[in-house]
Short mmCIF file of C-alpha atoms in Angstrom, two decimals:
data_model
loop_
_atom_site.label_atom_id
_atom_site.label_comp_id
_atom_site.label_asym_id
_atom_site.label_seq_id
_atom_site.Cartn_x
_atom_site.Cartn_y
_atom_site.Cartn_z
CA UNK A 1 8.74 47.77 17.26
CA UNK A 2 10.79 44.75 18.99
CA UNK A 3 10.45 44.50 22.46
CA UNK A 4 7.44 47.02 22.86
CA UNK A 5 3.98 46.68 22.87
CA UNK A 6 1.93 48.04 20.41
CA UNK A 7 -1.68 48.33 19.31
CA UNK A 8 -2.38 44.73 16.71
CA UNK A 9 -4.91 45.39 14.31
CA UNK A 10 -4.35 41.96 12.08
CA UNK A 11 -1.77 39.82 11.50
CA UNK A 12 -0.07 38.24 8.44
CA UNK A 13 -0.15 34.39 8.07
CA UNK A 14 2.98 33.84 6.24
CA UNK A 15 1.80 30.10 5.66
CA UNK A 16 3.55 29.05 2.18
CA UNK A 17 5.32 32.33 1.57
CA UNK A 18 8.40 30.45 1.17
CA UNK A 19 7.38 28.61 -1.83
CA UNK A 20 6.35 31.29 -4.11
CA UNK A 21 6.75 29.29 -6.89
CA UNK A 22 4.43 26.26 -5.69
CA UNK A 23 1.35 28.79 -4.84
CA UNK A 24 -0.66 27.59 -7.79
CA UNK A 25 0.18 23.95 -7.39
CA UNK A 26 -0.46 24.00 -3.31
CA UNK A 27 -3.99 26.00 -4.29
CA UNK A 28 -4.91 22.61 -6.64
CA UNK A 29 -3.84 20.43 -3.95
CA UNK A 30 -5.77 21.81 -1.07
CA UNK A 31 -8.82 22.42 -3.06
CA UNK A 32 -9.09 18.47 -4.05
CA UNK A 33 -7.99 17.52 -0.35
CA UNK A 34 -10.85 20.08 0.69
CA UNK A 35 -13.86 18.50 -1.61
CA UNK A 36 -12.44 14.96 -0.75
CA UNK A 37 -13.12 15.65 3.20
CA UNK A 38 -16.34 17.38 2.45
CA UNK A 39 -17.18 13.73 -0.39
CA UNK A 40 -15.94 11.17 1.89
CA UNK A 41 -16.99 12.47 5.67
CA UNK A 42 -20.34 13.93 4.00
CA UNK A 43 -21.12 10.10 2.12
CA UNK A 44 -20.27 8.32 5.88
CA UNK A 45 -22.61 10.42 7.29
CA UNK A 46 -25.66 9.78 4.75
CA UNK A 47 -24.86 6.01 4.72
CA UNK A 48 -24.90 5.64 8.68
CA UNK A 49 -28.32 7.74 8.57
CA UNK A 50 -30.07 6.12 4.94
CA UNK A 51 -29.23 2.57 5.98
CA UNK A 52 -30.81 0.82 8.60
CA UNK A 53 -28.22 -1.50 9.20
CA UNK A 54 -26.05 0.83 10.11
CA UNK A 55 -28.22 2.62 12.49
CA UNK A 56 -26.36 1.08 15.89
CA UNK A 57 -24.12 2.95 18.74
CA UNK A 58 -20.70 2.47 16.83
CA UNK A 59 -21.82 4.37 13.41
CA UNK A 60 -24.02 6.82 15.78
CA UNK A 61 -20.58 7.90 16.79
CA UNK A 62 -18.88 7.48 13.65
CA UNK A 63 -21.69 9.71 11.62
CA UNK A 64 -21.17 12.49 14.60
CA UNK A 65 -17.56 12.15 14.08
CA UNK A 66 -17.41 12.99 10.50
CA UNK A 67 -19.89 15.70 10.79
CA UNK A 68 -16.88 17.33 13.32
CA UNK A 69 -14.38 16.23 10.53
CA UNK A 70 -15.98 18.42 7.88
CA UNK A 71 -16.56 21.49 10.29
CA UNK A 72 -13.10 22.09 11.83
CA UNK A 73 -11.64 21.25 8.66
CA UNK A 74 -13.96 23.88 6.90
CA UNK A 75 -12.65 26.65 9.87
CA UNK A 76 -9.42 26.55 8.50
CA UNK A 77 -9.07 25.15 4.85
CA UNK A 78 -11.31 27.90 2.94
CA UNK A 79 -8.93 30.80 4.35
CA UNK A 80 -6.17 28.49 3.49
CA UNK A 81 -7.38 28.54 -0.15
CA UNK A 82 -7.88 31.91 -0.10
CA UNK A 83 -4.81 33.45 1.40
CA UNK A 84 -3.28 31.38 -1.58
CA UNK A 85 -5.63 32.58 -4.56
CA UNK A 86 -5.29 36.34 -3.36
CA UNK A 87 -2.04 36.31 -1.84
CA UNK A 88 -3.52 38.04 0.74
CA UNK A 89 -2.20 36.77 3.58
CA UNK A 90 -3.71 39.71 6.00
CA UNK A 91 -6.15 38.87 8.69
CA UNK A 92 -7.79 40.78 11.29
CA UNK A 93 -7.65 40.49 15.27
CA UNK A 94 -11.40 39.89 15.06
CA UNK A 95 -11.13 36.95 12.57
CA UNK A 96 -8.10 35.14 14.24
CA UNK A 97 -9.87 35.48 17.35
CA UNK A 98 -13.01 33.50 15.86
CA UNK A 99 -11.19 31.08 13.72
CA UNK A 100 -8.97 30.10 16.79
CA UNK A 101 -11.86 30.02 19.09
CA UNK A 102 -14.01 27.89 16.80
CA UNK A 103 -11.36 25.71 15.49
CA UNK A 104 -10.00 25.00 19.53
CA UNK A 105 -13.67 23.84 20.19
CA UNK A 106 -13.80 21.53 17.54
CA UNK A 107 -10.21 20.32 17.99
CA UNK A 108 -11.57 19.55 21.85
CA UNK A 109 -14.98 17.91 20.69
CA UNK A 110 -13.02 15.50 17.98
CA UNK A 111 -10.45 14.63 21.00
CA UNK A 112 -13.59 13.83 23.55
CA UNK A 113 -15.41 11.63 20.50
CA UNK A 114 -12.22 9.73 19.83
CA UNK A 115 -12.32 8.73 23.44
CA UNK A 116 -15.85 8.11 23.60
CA UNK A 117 -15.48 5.74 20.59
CA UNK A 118 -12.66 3.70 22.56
CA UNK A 119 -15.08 3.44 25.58
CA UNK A 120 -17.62 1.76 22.99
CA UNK A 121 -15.17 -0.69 21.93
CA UNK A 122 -14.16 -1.24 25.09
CA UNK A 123 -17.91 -2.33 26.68
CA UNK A 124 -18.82 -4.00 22.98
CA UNK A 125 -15.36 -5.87 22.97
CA UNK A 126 -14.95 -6.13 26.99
CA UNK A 127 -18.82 -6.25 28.25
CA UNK A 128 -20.50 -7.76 25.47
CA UNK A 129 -23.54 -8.90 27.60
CA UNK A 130 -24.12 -5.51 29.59
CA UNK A 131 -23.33 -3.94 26.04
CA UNK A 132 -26.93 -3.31 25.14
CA UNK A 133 -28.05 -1.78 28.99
CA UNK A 134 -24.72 0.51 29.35
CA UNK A 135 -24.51 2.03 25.72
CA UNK A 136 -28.03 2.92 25.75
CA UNK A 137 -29.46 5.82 23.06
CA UNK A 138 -30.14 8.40 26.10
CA UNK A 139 -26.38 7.48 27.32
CA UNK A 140 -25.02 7.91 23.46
CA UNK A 141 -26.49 11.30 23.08
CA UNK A 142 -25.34 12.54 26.01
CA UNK A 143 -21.56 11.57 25.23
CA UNK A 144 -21.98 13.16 22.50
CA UNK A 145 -23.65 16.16 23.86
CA UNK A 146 -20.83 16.37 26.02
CA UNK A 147 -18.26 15.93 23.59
CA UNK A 148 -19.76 19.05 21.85
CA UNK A 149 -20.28 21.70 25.13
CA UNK A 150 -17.18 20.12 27.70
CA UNK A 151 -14.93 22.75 26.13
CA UNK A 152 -17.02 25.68 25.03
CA UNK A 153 -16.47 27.96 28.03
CA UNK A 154 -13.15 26.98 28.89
CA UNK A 155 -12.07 27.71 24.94
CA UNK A 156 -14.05 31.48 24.76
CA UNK A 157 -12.42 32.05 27.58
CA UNK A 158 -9.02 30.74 26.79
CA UNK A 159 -9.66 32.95 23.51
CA UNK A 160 -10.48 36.10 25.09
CA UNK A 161 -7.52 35.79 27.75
CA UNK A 162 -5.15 35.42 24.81
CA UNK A 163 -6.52 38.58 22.78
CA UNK A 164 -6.50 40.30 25.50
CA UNK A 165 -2.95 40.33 26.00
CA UNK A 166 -0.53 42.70 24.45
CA UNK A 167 1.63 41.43 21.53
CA UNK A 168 5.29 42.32 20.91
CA UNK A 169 8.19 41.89 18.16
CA UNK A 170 6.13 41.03 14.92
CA UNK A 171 2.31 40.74 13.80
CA UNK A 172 3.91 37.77 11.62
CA UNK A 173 2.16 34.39 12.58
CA UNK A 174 4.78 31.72 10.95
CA UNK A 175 1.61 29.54 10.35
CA UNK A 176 -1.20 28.29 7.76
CA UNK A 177 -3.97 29.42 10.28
CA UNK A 178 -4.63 31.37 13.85
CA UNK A 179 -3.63 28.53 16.08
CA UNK A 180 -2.74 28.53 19.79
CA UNK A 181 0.94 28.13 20.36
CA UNK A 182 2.27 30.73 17.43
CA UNK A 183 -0.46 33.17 18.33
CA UNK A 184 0.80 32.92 22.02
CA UNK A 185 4.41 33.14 20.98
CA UNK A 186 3.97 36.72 19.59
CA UNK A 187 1.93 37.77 23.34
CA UNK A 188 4.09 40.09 25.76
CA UNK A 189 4.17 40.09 29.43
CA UNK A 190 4.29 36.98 31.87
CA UNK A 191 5.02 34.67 28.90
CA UNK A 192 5.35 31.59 31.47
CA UNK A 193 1.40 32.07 32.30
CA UNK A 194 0.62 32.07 28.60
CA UNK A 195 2.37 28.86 27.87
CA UNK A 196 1.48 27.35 30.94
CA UNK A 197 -2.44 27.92 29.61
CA UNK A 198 -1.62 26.07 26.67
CA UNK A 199 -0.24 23.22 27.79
CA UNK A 200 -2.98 22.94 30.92
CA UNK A 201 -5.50 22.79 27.95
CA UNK A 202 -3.45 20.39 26.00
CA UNK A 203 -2.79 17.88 28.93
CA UNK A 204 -6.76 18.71 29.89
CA UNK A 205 -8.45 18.10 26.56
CA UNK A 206 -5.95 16.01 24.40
CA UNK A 207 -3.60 14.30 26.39
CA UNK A 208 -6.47 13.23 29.18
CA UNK A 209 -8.51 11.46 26.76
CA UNK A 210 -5.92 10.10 24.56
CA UNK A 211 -4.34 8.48 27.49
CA UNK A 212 -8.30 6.98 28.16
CA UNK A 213 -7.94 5.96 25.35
CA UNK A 214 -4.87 3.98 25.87
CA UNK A 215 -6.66 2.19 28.56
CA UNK A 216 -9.48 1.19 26.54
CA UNK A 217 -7.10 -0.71 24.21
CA UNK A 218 -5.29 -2.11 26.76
CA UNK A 219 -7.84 -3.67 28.34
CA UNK A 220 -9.17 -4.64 24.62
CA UNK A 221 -5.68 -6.42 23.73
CA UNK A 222 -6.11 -8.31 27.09
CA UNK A 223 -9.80 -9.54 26.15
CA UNK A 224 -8.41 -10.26 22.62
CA UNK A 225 -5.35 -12.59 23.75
CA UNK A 226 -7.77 -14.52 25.75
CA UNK A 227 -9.92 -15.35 22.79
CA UNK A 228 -9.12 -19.29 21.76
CA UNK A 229 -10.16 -18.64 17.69
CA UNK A 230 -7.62 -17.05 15.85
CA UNK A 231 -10.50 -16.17 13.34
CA UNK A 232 -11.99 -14.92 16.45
CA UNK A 233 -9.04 -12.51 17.53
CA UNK A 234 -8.78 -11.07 13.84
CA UNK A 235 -12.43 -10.13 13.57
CA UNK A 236 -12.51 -8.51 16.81
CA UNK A 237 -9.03 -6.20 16.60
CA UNK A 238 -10.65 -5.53 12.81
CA UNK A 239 -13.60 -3.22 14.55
CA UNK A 240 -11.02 -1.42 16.49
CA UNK A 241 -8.36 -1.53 13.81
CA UNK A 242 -10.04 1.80 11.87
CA UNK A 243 -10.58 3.84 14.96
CA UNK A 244 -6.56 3.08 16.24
CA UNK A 245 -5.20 4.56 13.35
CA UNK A 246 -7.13 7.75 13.13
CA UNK A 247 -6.17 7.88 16.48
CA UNK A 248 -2.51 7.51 16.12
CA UNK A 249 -2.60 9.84 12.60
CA UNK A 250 -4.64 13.02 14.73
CA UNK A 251 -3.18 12.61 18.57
CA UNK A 252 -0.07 11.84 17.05
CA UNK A 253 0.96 14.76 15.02
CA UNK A 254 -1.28 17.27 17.84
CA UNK A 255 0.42 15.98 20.62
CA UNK A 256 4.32 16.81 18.89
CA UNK A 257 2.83 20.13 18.26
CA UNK A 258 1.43 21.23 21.76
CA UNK A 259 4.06 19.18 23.51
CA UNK A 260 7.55 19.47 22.02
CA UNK A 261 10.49 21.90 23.32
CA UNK A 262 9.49 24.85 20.98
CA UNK A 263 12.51 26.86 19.22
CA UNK A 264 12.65 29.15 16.46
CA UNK A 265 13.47 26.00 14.23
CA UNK A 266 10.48 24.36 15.12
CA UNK A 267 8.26 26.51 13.19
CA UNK A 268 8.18 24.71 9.94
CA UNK A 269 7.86 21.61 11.00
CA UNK A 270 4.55 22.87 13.51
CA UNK A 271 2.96 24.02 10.08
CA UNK A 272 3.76 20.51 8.94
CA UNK A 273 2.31 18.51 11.51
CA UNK A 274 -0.44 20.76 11.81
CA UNK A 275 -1.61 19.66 8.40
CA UNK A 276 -1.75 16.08 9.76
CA UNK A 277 -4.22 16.65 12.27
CA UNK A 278 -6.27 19.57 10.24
CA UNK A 279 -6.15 17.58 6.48
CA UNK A 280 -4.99 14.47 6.91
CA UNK A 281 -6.73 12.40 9.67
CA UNK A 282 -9.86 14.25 7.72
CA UNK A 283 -9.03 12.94 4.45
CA UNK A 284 -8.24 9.38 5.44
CA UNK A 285 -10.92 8.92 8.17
CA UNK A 286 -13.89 8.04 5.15
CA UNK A 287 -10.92 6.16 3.45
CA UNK A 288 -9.87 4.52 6.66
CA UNK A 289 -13.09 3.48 7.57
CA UNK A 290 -14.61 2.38 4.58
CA UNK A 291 -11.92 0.38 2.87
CA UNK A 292 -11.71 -1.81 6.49
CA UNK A 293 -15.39 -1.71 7.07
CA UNK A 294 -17.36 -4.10 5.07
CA UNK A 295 -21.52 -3.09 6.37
CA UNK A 296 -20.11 0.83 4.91
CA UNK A 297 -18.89 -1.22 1.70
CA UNK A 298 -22.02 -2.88 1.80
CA UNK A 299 -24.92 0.02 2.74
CA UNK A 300 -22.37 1.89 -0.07
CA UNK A 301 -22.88 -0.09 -2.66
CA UNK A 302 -26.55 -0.41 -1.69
CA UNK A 303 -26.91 3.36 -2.19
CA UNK A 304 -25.22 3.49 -5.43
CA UNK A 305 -27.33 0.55 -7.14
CA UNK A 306 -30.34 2.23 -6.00
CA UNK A 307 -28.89 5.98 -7.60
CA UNK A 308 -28.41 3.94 -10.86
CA UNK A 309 -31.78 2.66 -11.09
CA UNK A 310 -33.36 5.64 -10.27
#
């Protein structure tokens, strides 16, 4: 069937095929990862909503920003776990269709709150004074409003334009899920218009806002270095510290992905760096965030005394 076009009823994720050997082991692995994302993003987001002190702009965003954390991660880990349990590594059109779709809008939304967070650093760290007028609650829900719907119809379409394509060669995505660029790879036709739609959406919805976010820290550094107290300079990069390196971890590893010259070597390594945005920014965000963060230490402990006595 190479070279023609043909009718695609599923497709095979080949995901860990390679390692036969390691299927139980990778099943124990993922399945801990999987309940620590669901533990750690699911305790940030009772603490910012139980505790009072908590209750400001920054852990608004943070709580929202879990909350995406555990529901793109759940798109893709269960079927992860599953196609290793079963072996079954068969999935319909229908159900790459939806787990791409869903997983590309929650990939956007995570991308448009990272920025959103930098902007709030930005005014708390750059603005202090008009802090309280600018990030107002009506202003904060609407960001993150936004952040949710900005991507929606530009995503189900995206999806349908893709499925609606004919596929050559294989059915054989050399992945651990349905995402964009292998899914693409195996489309026939005008090729350049197919990768040229992934990399608009890339440069639109992850390389835009990461680049925002750039700005935001620049102009953050600047405000820093001007500070007199050392003490002063420390505590102020600190609040910022957390959100930098989930930054780095997810556009980091996303951007080599979308970005990079693609060849047929590059396939591994995508499924590799794949994992780092899709498991590992989602693991070490409540880690990240709580081992740097002393009011989550704090409102943590709070909780747990109050759990014991009870």
């Amino acid at each position: 069937m190479s070279g023609k076009n043909f009718t695609v009823m599923e497709f095979i994720l080949l995901g860990f095929s390679d390692l036969p050997n390691l299927q139980g082991f990778l099943f124990g692995v993922f399945l801990i990862i999987y309940m620590s994302i669901l533990l750690g993003n699911g305790l940030i987001i009772i603490v910012t909503k139980v505790d009072t002190a908590l209750q400001t702009t920054m852990y608004f965003f943070l709580g929202n920003f879990s909350f995406v954390e555990i529901c793109y991660t759940s798109v893709t880990l269960p079927r992860m776990l599953m196609d290793l349990l079963t072996q079954n590594r068969h999935i319909s059109m229908a159900a790459c269709a939806v787990q791409l779709c869903f997983f590309l809008i929650l990939v956007v939304t995570e991308c448009l709150l990272l920025a959103v967070m930098a902007y709030d650093r930005y005014v708390a760290i750059c603005k202090p004074l008009y802090y309280p007028v600018i990030m107002n609650q009506k202003l904060c829900v609407q960001l993150v409003f936004g952040s949710w719907i900005t991507g929606i119809p530009v995503v189900i379409g995206q999806t349908y334009q893709i499925f609606s394509l004919p596929f050559c060669g294989s059915n054989k995505l050399n992945h651990v899920f349905c995402d964009m660029p292998p899914v693409v790879k195996l489309t026939c036709g005008n090729t350049f218009v197919n990768q040229f739609s992934v990399y608009a959406d890339a440069v639109i919805f992850a390389l835009i806002p990461f680049l925002l976010i750039v700005m935001s820290y620049v102009k953050i550094v600047m405000t820093i270095l001007k500070l007199s107290s050392t003490s002063g300079k420390y505590k102020v990069f600190s609040t910022c510290s957390s959100h930098l390196i989930v930054v780095i971890l997810f556009f980091g590893s996303g951007l080599i992905v979308y970005f990079r010259p693609k060849s047929s070597n590059s396939e591994g390594s995508d499924k590799v760096f794949s994992l780092f945005y899709t498991i590992v920014t989602p693991m070490f965000n409540p880690v990240i965030y709580t081992l740097r963060n002393k009011d989550v230490i704090g409102a943590l402990r709070k909780i747990t005394l109050k759990w014991k006595e009870s």
